[in-house]
Coordinates of C-alpha atoms and ligand atoms in Angstrom, one line a residue:
M16 CA -31.1 -7.9 -20.1
T17 CA -27.7 -6.7 -21.1
T18 CA -25.1 -7.9 -18.7
K19 CA -21.9 -6.5 -20.2
A20 CA -20.4 -3.1 -19.9
I21 CA -20.3 -1.0 -23.1
R22 CA -17.4 -1.8 -25.4
G23 CA -14.4 0.3 -24.6
T24 CA -15.6 1.0 -21.0
Q25 CA -14.3 -0.7 -17.9
D26 CA -15.4 -1.4 -14.3
I27 CA -12.7 -0.5 -11.9
L28 CA -13.1 -3.0 -9.1
P29 CA -11.9 -3.1 -5.5
G30 CA -8.3 -4.3 -5.5
Q31 CA -7.6 -2.1 -8.6
V32 CA -9.4 1.0 -7.4
E33 CA -7.0 1.5 -4.6
I34 CA -4.2 2.0 -7.2
W35 CA -6.4 4.6 -8.9
Q36 CA -6.9 6.4 -5.6
R37 CA -3.2 6.4 -5.1
V38 CA -2.6 8.0 -8.5
E39 CA -5.2 10.6 -7.8
E40 CA -4.1 11.4 -4.2
S41 CA -0.5 11.7 -5.4
A42 CA -1.6 14.1 -8.1
R43 CA -3.5 16.3 -5.7
R44 CA -0.6 16.3 -3.3
T45 CA 2.0 17.2 -6.0
F46 CA -0.1 19.8 -7.8
A47 CA -1.0 21.5 -4.5
L48 CA 2.8 22.1 -4.0
Y49 CA 2.7 24.2 -7.2
G50 CA -0.4 26.2 -6.3
F51 CA -2.9 24.3 -8.3
Q52 CA -6.6 24.0 -7.3
E53 CA -9.2 21.5 -8.4
M54 CA -12.0 22.5 -10.8
R55 CA -14.9 20.1 -11.6
T56 CA -16.9 20.8 -14.7
P57 CA -19.9 18.8 -16.0
I58 CA -19.1 15.8 -18.2
F59 CA -21.3 17.1 -21.0
E60 CA -21.3 20.5 -22.7
H61 CA -22.9 22.2 -25.6
T62 CA -21.2 20.7 -28.7
A63 CA -20.1 24.2 -29.7
V64 CA -17.6 24.2 -26.8
F65 CA -15.5 21.6 -28.7
L66 CA -16.1 22.2 -32.4
K67 CA -14.0 25.3 -33.0
T68 CA -11.6 24.7 -30.1
T69 CA -10.5 21.1 -30.3
G70 CA -10.8 21.8 -34.0
E71 CA -13.1 20.8 -36.8
S72 CA -10.4 19.0 -38.7
T73 CA -9.1 16.9 -35.8
D74 CA -9.9 13.2 -35.4
I75 CA -11.7 13.9 -32.2
V76 CA -14.3 16.2 -33.7
Q77 CA -14.5 14.3 -37.0
K78 CA -14.9 10.8 -35.8
Q79 CA -14.8 10.4 -32.0
M80 CA -17.4 12.6 -30.3
Y81 CA -20.3 11.2 -28.3
R82 CA -22.7 13.8 -29.6
F83 CA -26.4 13.7 -29.1
T84 CA -29.6 15.8 -29.0
D85 CA -31.4 15.9 -25.7
M86 CA -35.1 16.0 -25.2
G87 CA -35.0 19.8 -25.3
G88 CA -33.3 19.7 -28.7
N89 CA -29.9 20.8 -27.4
D90 CA -26.9 19.7 -29.3
L91 CA -24.7 18.2 -26.6
T92 CA -21.4 16.2 -26.4
L93 CA -19.8 14.1 -23.7
R94 CA -16.5 15.8 -23.1
P95 CA -13.7 14.3 -25.2
E96 CA -11.1 16.4 -23.4
G97 CA -10.8 18.7 -20.4
T98 CA -9.4 22.0 -21.7
P99 CA -12.4 23.6 -23.5
P100 CA -14.7 23.0 -20.5
V101 CA -12.2 24.5 -18.1
I102 CA -11.9 27.6 -20.2
R103 CA -15.7 27.8 -20.6
A104 CA -16.0 27.8 -16.8
Y105 CA -13.1 30.3 -16.5
L106 CA -15.0 32.7 -18.7
E107 CA -18.4 32.1 -17.4
H108 CA -17.3 32.8 -13.8
Q109 CA -14.9 35.6 -14.7
L110 CA -12.1 33.9 -12.9
G111 CA -9.1 35.7 -14.4
Q112 CA -9.1 39.2 -13.0
G113 CA -6.4 41.8 -14.1
R114 CA -3.1 40.0 -14.7
S115 CA -3.8 37.1 -12.4
I116 CA -2.3 33.7 -13.1
E117 CA -4.8 30.9 -12.5
R118 CA -3.8 27.3 -12.0
Y119 CA -6.4 24.5 -12.1
Y120 CA -6.4 20.8 -12.2
Y121 CA -9.2 18.4 -13.0
I122 CA -9.7 14.6 -12.7
G123 CA -12.4 12.7 -14.4
P124 CA -13.8 10.6 -17.3
M125 CA -13.5 11.6 -21.0
F126 CA -15.3 10.0 -23.9
R127 CA -14.0 9.3 -27.4
Y128 CA -15.4 6.8 -29.9
E129 CA -12.1 5.1 -30.6
R130 CA -11.1 1.6 -31.6
P131 CA -10.7 0.0 -28.2
Q132 CA -7.5 -2.0 -27.4
Q133 CA -5.1 -2.2 -24.4
G134 CA -4.5 1.3 -23.2
R135 CA -7.2 2.8 -25.5
Y136 CA -10.8 3.1 -24.4
R137 CA -14.0 4.9 -25.2
Q138 CA -14.4 6.1 -21.6
F139 CA -11.1 6.8 -20.1
H140 CA -9.9 9.1 -17.3
Q141 CA -7.6 12.1 -17.4
I142 CA -5.8 14.1 -14.8
G143 CA -5.1 17.4 -16.4
V144 CA -3.9 20.9 -15.5
E145 CA -4.4 24.4 -17.1
V146 CA -2.4 27.5 -16.3
L147 CA -4.1 30.7 -17.6
G148 CA -2.6 34.2 -17.7
T149 CA 1.0 34.0 -18.7
E150 CA 2.9 33.4 -21.9
S151 CA 6.2 32.8 -20.1
A152 CA 8.1 29.7 -21.3
H153 CA 9.0 29.3 -17.7
L154 CA 5.5 28.1 -17.0
D155 CA 5.7 25.5 -19.8
A156 CA 8.8 24.2 -18.0
E157 CA 7.1 24.3 -14.6
V158 CA 4.2 22.2 -15.7
I159 CA 6.5 19.7 -17.4
E160 CA 8.7 19.5 -14.4
M161 CA 5.6 19.0 -12.1
V162 CA 4.1 16.2 -14.2
M163 CA 7.5 14.4 -14.5
R164 CA 7.9 14.6 -10.7
W165 CA 4.5 13.2 -10.1
L166 CA 5.0 10.3 -12.5
R167 CA 8.4 9.5 -10.9
D168 CA 7.0 9.7 -7.4
L169 CA 4.4 7.1 -8.5
G170 CA 7.2 4.8 -9.7
V171 CA 6.3 4.9 -13.4
R172 CA 9.2 3.3 -15.2
D173 CA 11.0 4.2 -18.4
L174 CA 9.8 7.8 -18.8
R175 CA 10.7 9.7 -21.9
L176 CA 10.0 13.4 -22.3
L177 CA 9.5 14.7 -25.9
I178 CA 9.2 18.4 -26.7
N179 CA 8.6 20.4 -29.8
T180 CA 7.1 23.7 -31.0
V181 CA 4.1 24.2 -33.2
A182 CA 5.1 27.9 -33.3
D183 CA 3.1 31.1 -33.5
E184 CA 0.6 32.2 -36.2
P185 CA 3.1 34.0 -38.6
S186 CA 5.4 30.9 -38.5
R187 CA 2.5 28.6 -39.2
V188 CA 1.3 30.6 -42.2
A189 CA 4.7 30.2 -43.8
Y190 CA 5.0 26.6 -42.7
R191 CA 1.5 25.7 -43.9
K192 CA 2.3 26.9 -47.4
A193 CA 5.4 24.8 -47.5
L194 CA 3.5 21.8 -46.2
V195 CA 0.7 22.2 -48.8
R196 CA 3.3 22.3 -51.6
A197 CA 5.2 19.3 -50.3
Q198 CA 2.1 17.2 -49.8
A199 CA 0.6 18.2 -53.2
G200 CA 3.4 16.2 -55.0
H201 CA 2.5 13.0 -53.1
L202 CA -1.3 12.9 -52.9
D203 CA -1.5 9.6 -54.6
E204 CA 0.6 8.0 -51.8
L205 CA -1.6 9.4 -49.0
C206 CA -4.8 7.9 -47.5
S207 CA -8.2 9.5 -47.9
D208 CA -8.1 11.0 -44.4
C209 CA -4.8 12.7 -45.3
H210 CA -6.4 14.1 -48.5
R211 CA -9.0 15.7 -46.3
R212 CA -6.4 16.9 -43.8
H213 CA -4.4 18.3 -46.7
R214 CA -7.4 20.4 -47.8
E215 CA -8.6 21.5 -44.3
N216 CA -5.4 21.7 -42.2
P217 CA -2.2 20.3 -43.6
L218 CA -0.5 20.2 -40.2
R219 CA -3.0 17.4 -39.2
V220 CA -1.3 15.0 -41.7
F221 CA 1.2 14.4 -38.9
D222 CA -1.6 12.7 -36.9
C223 CA -1.9 10.0 -39.4
K224 CA -1.1 6.4 -38.2
V225 CA -1.6 4.7 -41.6
D226 CA 1.6 2.8 -42.4
T227 CA 1.7 3.7 -46.2
C228 CA 1.5 7.4 -45.4
Q229 CA 4.6 7.3 -43.1
P230 CA 7.3 7.5 -45.9
V231 CA 5.7 10.7 -47.2
I232 CA 5.3 12.2 -43.7
A233 CA 8.9 11.5 -43.0
Q234 CA 9.9 13.7 -46.0
L235 CA 7.7 16.7 -45.1
P236 CA 9.5 19.9 -44.2
S237 CA 10.2 20.7 -40.6
I238 CA 8.5 23.5 -38.7
H239 CA 11.9 24.4 -37.3
D240 CA 12.9 25.9 -40.6
Y241 CA 10.0 28.3 -40.5
L242 CA 10.1 29.7 -36.9
S243 CA 9.6 33.4 -36.3
D244 CA 12.1 35.1 -33.9
T245 CA 9.4 35.0 -31.2
S246 CA 8.8 31.3 -31.6
A247 CA 12.4 30.4 -31.8
S248 CA 13.2 32.3 -28.7
H249 CA 10.2 30.8 -26.8
F250 CA 11.4 27.4 -27.6
E251 CA 15.0 28.3 -26.7
R252 CA 13.9 29.6 -23.3
L253 CA 12.0 26.4 -22.6
R254 CA 15.1 24.4 -23.3
E255 CA 17.2 26.7 -21.2
V256 CA 14.9 26.3 -18.1
L257 CA 14.6 22.5 -18.5
G258 CA 18.3 22.3 -19.0
S259 CA 19.0 24.4 -15.8
W260 CA 16.9 22.0 -13.8
G261 CA 18.8 19.0 -15.2
M262 CA 15.8 17.6 -17.0
D263 CA 16.4 15.1 -19.8
Y264 CA 14.3 15.6 -22.9
E265 CA 14.3 14.9 -26.6
I266 CA 13.1 17.1 -29.4
D267 CA 10.7 15.4 -31.7
P268 CA 10.4 17.9 -34.7
R269 CA 7.4 16.1 -36.1
M270 CA 5.2 16.0 -33.0
V271 CA 2.1 18.3 -33.4
R272 CA -0.3 16.6 -30.9
G273 CA -3.9 16.0 -32.2
L274 CA -5.6 19.2 -31.1
D275 CA -5.8 22.4 -33.2
Y276 CA -5.4 25.0 -30.5
Y277 CA -1.8 24.3 -29.6
R278 CA 0.7 27.1 -30.2
E279 CA 4.4 27.3 -29.4
T280 CA 5.3 24.5 -26.9
V281 CA 3.9 21.0 -27.3
F282 CA 5.1 18.0 -25.3
E283 CA 4.5 14.3 -24.7
I284 CA 5.6 11.9 -22.1
T285 CA 5.8 8.2 -22.9
S286 CA 6.7 5.1 -21.0
G287 CA 8.7 2.2 -22.3
A288 CA 6.6 0.0 -19.8
L289 CA 3.6 0.4 -22.2
G290 CA 3.0 -1.3 -25.5
A291 CA 1.8 0.4 -28.7
Q292 CA -0.2 3.1 -26.8
D293 CA 2.8 4.4 -25.0
S294 CA 1.8 8.0 -24.6
L295 CA 1.0 8.8 -21.0
V296 CA 0.8 12.6 -21.1
G297 CA 0.1 15.1 -23.8
G298 CA 0.3 18.9 -23.4
G299 CA 1.2 22.2 -24.7
R300 CA 0.6 25.9 -24.9
Y301 CA -2.7 27.3 -26.2
D302 CA -2.4 31.1 -26.5
G303 CA -5.3 32.3 -28.4
L304 CA -7.9 29.7 -27.2
V305 CA -9.4 31.9 -24.5
A306 CA -9.9 34.8 -27.0
Q307 CA -11.3 32.3 -29.5
M308 CA -13.9 31.2 -26.9
G309 CA -15.0 34.8 -26.4
G310 CA -12.6 36.1 -23.7
R311 CA -9.7 38.5 -23.6
E312 CA -6.3 37.5 -25.0
V313 CA -5.3 35.2 -22.1
P314 CA -2.4 32.8 -22.8
G315 CA -2.5 29.3 -21.4
V316 CA -0.6 26.1 -21.0
G317 CA -1.6 22.6 -19.8
F318 CA -1.5 18.9 -20.1
A319 CA -3.6 15.8 -19.7
A320 CA -2.5 12.5 -18.4
G321 CA -4.4 9.2 -18.9
I322 CA -5.0 7.4 -15.6
E323 CA -5.5 3.9 -17.3
R324 CA -2.1 4.1 -18.9
I325 CA -0.4 5.4 -15.8
V326 CA -1.8 2.4 -13.9
L327 CA -0.7 0.1 -16.6
A328 CA 2.8 1.6 -16.6
M329 CA 3.1 1.3 -12.9
G330 CA 3.0 -2.4 -13.4
G331 CA 2.1 -5.0 -10.8
Q332 CA 1.1 -3.4 -7.5
P333 CA 0.4 -5.2 -4.3
E334 CA -3.3 -6.1 -4.1
A335 CA -5.0 -3.8 -1.7
T336 CA -6.4 -5.1 1.6
A337 CA -10.0 -4.5 2.8
A338 CA -8.9 -4.3 6.4
D339 CA -5.9 -4.3 8.8
V340 CA -7.5 -6.8 11.3
F341 CA -10.1 -9.4 10.7
V342 CA -11.9 -10.5 13.8
V343 CA -13.4 -14.0 13.9
A344 CA -16.0 -15.4 16.4
F345 CA -15.0 -18.9 17.6
D346 CA -18.7 -19.7 18.3
D347 CA -22.1 -18.1 18.8
S348 CA -21.2 -17.1 22.4
T349 CA -18.6 -14.6 21.3
V350 CA -20.4 -12.9 18.4
S351 CA -21.3 -9.9 20.4
A352 CA -17.8 -9.6 21.9
V353 CA -16.5 -9.6 18.3
H354 CA -18.8 -6.8 17.3
T355 CA -17.8 -4.7 20.3
I356 CA -14.1 -5.2 19.5
V357 CA -14.6 -4.3 15.8
H358 CA -16.5 -1.2 16.9
Q359 CA -13.7 -0.2 19.2
L360 CA -11.0 -0.8 16.6
R361 CA -12.8 1.3 14.0
A362 CA -13.3 4.1 16.5
A363 CA -9.6 4.2 17.1
G364 CA -8.8 4.3 13.3
V365 CA -8.0 0.6 12.7
R366 CA -9.6 -0.8 9.5
A367 CA -11.4 -3.7 11.0
L368 CA -13.8 -6.3 9.6
C369 CA -15.7 -9.3 10.7
A370 CA -18.1 -11.8 9.1
A371 CA -19.9 -12.9 12.3
Y372 CA -23.4 -12.4 10.9
D373 CA -26.3 -14.7 10.2
G374 CA -24.7 -17.6 12.2
R375 CA -21.7 -18.0 9.9
S376 CA -19.4 -20.8 11.0
K377 CA -15.8 -20.2 12.1
K378 CA -14.8 -21.7 8.8
A379 CA -16.9 -19.4 6.7
Q380 CA -15.6 -16.4 8.6
G381 CA -12.1 -17.7 8.0
S382 CA -12.6 -17.7 4.2
A383 CA -14.1 -14.2 4.4
A384 CA -10.9 -13.2 6.3
R385 CA -8.7 -14.6 3.5
R386 CA -10.7 -12.8 0.8
S387 CA -10.3 -9.5 2.7
R388 CA -6.5 -10.0 2.6
A389 CA -6.4 -8.5 6.1
P390 CA -2.9 -9.2 7.3
W391 CA -3.8 -9.7 10.9
Q392 CA -6.4 -12.0 12.4
L393 CA -7.9 -12.1 15.9
V394 CA -10.0 -15.2 16.9
V395 CA -12.2 -14.5 19.8
G396 CA -13.3 -17.6 21.7
P397 CA -14.9 -18.1 25.2
D398 CA -11.3 -18.6 26.6
E399 CA -10.2 -15.2 25.4
V400 CA -13.2 -13.5 26.7
Q401 CA -12.9 -15.3 30.0
S402 CA -9.2 -14.6 30.5
D403 CA -9.2 -11.2 28.9
R404 CA -6.1 -12.2 26.9
Y405 CA -6.1 -11.9 23.1
T406 CA -3.8 -13.0 20.4
L407 CA -3.3 -11.1 17.2
R408 CA -1.8 -13.4 14.5
R409 CA -0.2 -12.3 11.2
L410 CA -1.2 -14.8 8.6
A411 CA 1.8 -14.3 6.4
D412 CA 4.4 -15.6 8.9
D413 CA 2.4 -16.7 11.9
R414 CA 3.8 -13.9 14.0
R415 CA 1.8 -13.7 17.3
L416 CA 1.2 -10.9 19.7
E417 CA -0.6 -11.5 22.9
C418 CA -2.1 -8.6 24.9
S419 CA -4.9 -7.8 27.4
G420 CA -8.3 -6.6 26.3
E421 CA -7.3 -3.1 27.5
A422 CA -4.2 -3.0 25.3
L423 CA -5.9 -4.6 22.3
V424 CA -6.9 -1.4 20.5
S425 CA -3.5 0.3 20.9
T426 CA -1.6 -2.9 19.9
A427 CA -3.8 -3.2 16.7
L428 CA -3.3 0.4 15.9
S429 CA 0.5 0.2 16.0
L430 CA 0.4 -3.0 13.9
A431 CA -1.9 -1.3 11.3
N432 CA 0.6 1.5 11.0
E433 CA 3.5 -0.8 10.3
P434 CA 4.1 -0.2 6.5
A435 CA 5.1 -3.8 5.8
A436 CA 1.9 -5.2 7.2
N437 CA -0.2 -3.5 4.6
P438 CA 1.6 -1.8 1.7
T439 CA -1.4 -0.2 -0.1
G440 CA -3.8 0.4 2.7
S441 CA -1.5 2.0 5.2
E442 CA 0.3 4.3 2.7
S443 CA -2.2 7.1 2.6
R444 CA -2.3 7.2 6.4
N445 CA 1.5 7.5 6.7
D446 CA 1.8 10.0 3.9
G447 CA -1.3 12.0 4.5
Ligands
AMP504 P1 -4.8 13.8 -25.5 O1 -6.0 14.4 -24.7 O2 -5.3 13.2 -26.8 O3 -3.7 14.8 -25.7 O4 -4.3 12.7 -24.6 C1 -3.6 12.9 -23.4 C2 -3.5 11.5 -22.7 O5 -4.7 11.0 -22.4 C3 -2.8 10.5 -23.5 O6 -1.4 10.6 -23.4 C4 -3.3 9.2 -22.9 O7 -2.6 8.9 -21.7 C5 -4.7 9.6 -22.5 N1 -5.7 9.1 -23.5 C6 -6.1 9.8 -24.6 N2 -7.0 9.1 -25.3 C7 -7.2 7.9 -24.6 C8 -8.0 6.7 -24.8 N3 -8.8 6.6 -25.8 N4 -7.9 5.8 -23.9 C9 -7.1 5.9 -22.8 N5 -6.3 6.9 -22.6 C10 -6.3 7.9 -23.5

């Protein structure tokens, strides 16, 4: 039997998963402030949903799709990214009526056949948003401001915001000609993938990571010399709004992002806390995509953030605890009292655990208590039951609190709500 997970996939175990939950809850909370609602689409779609949208010349479609034929002969693909499925659903359910502006977010796994390394996986998870129905550069700025705020709230360090434009169609026609000309003179210095990109979509040469191609790429013309008035003013407006909100950003004139549907604004957020795979968020505007998928001309803008990389960039987080209070039976005579106390604590909203099952010794229960990382312990012996006096003990510093049976639940509840007692576990309760 195979006992290992597939290369490039990971199990997210208790201890880690609480950090993931924190990232997700914080996204839900922040995005709700800006009027976003969640959309959940299937993790696989007809392959056609991605071919023309993500783009046939992109690395994703060329090399990275988990594409298969099912028993019914359907050509299907595990979603490599979230935008085309959201638009497919938007069209299928006729969600955009009149001039409405729709705001969605999604959270879930994506699949790309990549070379796995730290921060790069074959199954990874994205939190993304899409805004459909306006071409205003103000919205580009809004989603950028929202994602920066979310990452800062999470405590992600060393954030850097890079913006650029990939312009509108007329600018791109002119720019493409200039690129083809510039690349043609250096084909012998470019890799075979770049030759293909040069033929199919010369803009994609900027996606190349091969070292020997970089000197040529650095010499290619800049799109900023080919901007139409519309594209120049869209970019200018974005900069104005970001500037008026006091947001720091850098312009990276060579950033094109690896997806074909981007128009006008593109952006990326990186973190210095990461290694080589330092991109946390990628996004941009995709006017034209909805029409290309068979809908009306509905402009859109969005981004996708990688959860694995956000968790990495957040650095060491306190290990989560499985309980606030661990209740230990001193001997067999107090097992049922322990179960009653645990039951009452849970009913009052205290995360309570015990291991008084199958005749486990006090010592075995004590090691289960340590493994649970519960900050407080309550040992129930015949004396406690007899006198109806109980002592809650904090393991970290041996702080002790004695109370009557009647006050036990309320005492434990107030301890569980002390932030210092349980940094990860109690956060959601305090903030929620
Ligand atoms: P993209 O969808 O390629 O624009 O990527 C958006 C974000 O998703 C990136 O900035 C990463 O945080 C994350 N991401 C993309 N591909 C991977 C991958 N193979 N493994 C982990 N995270 C990824």
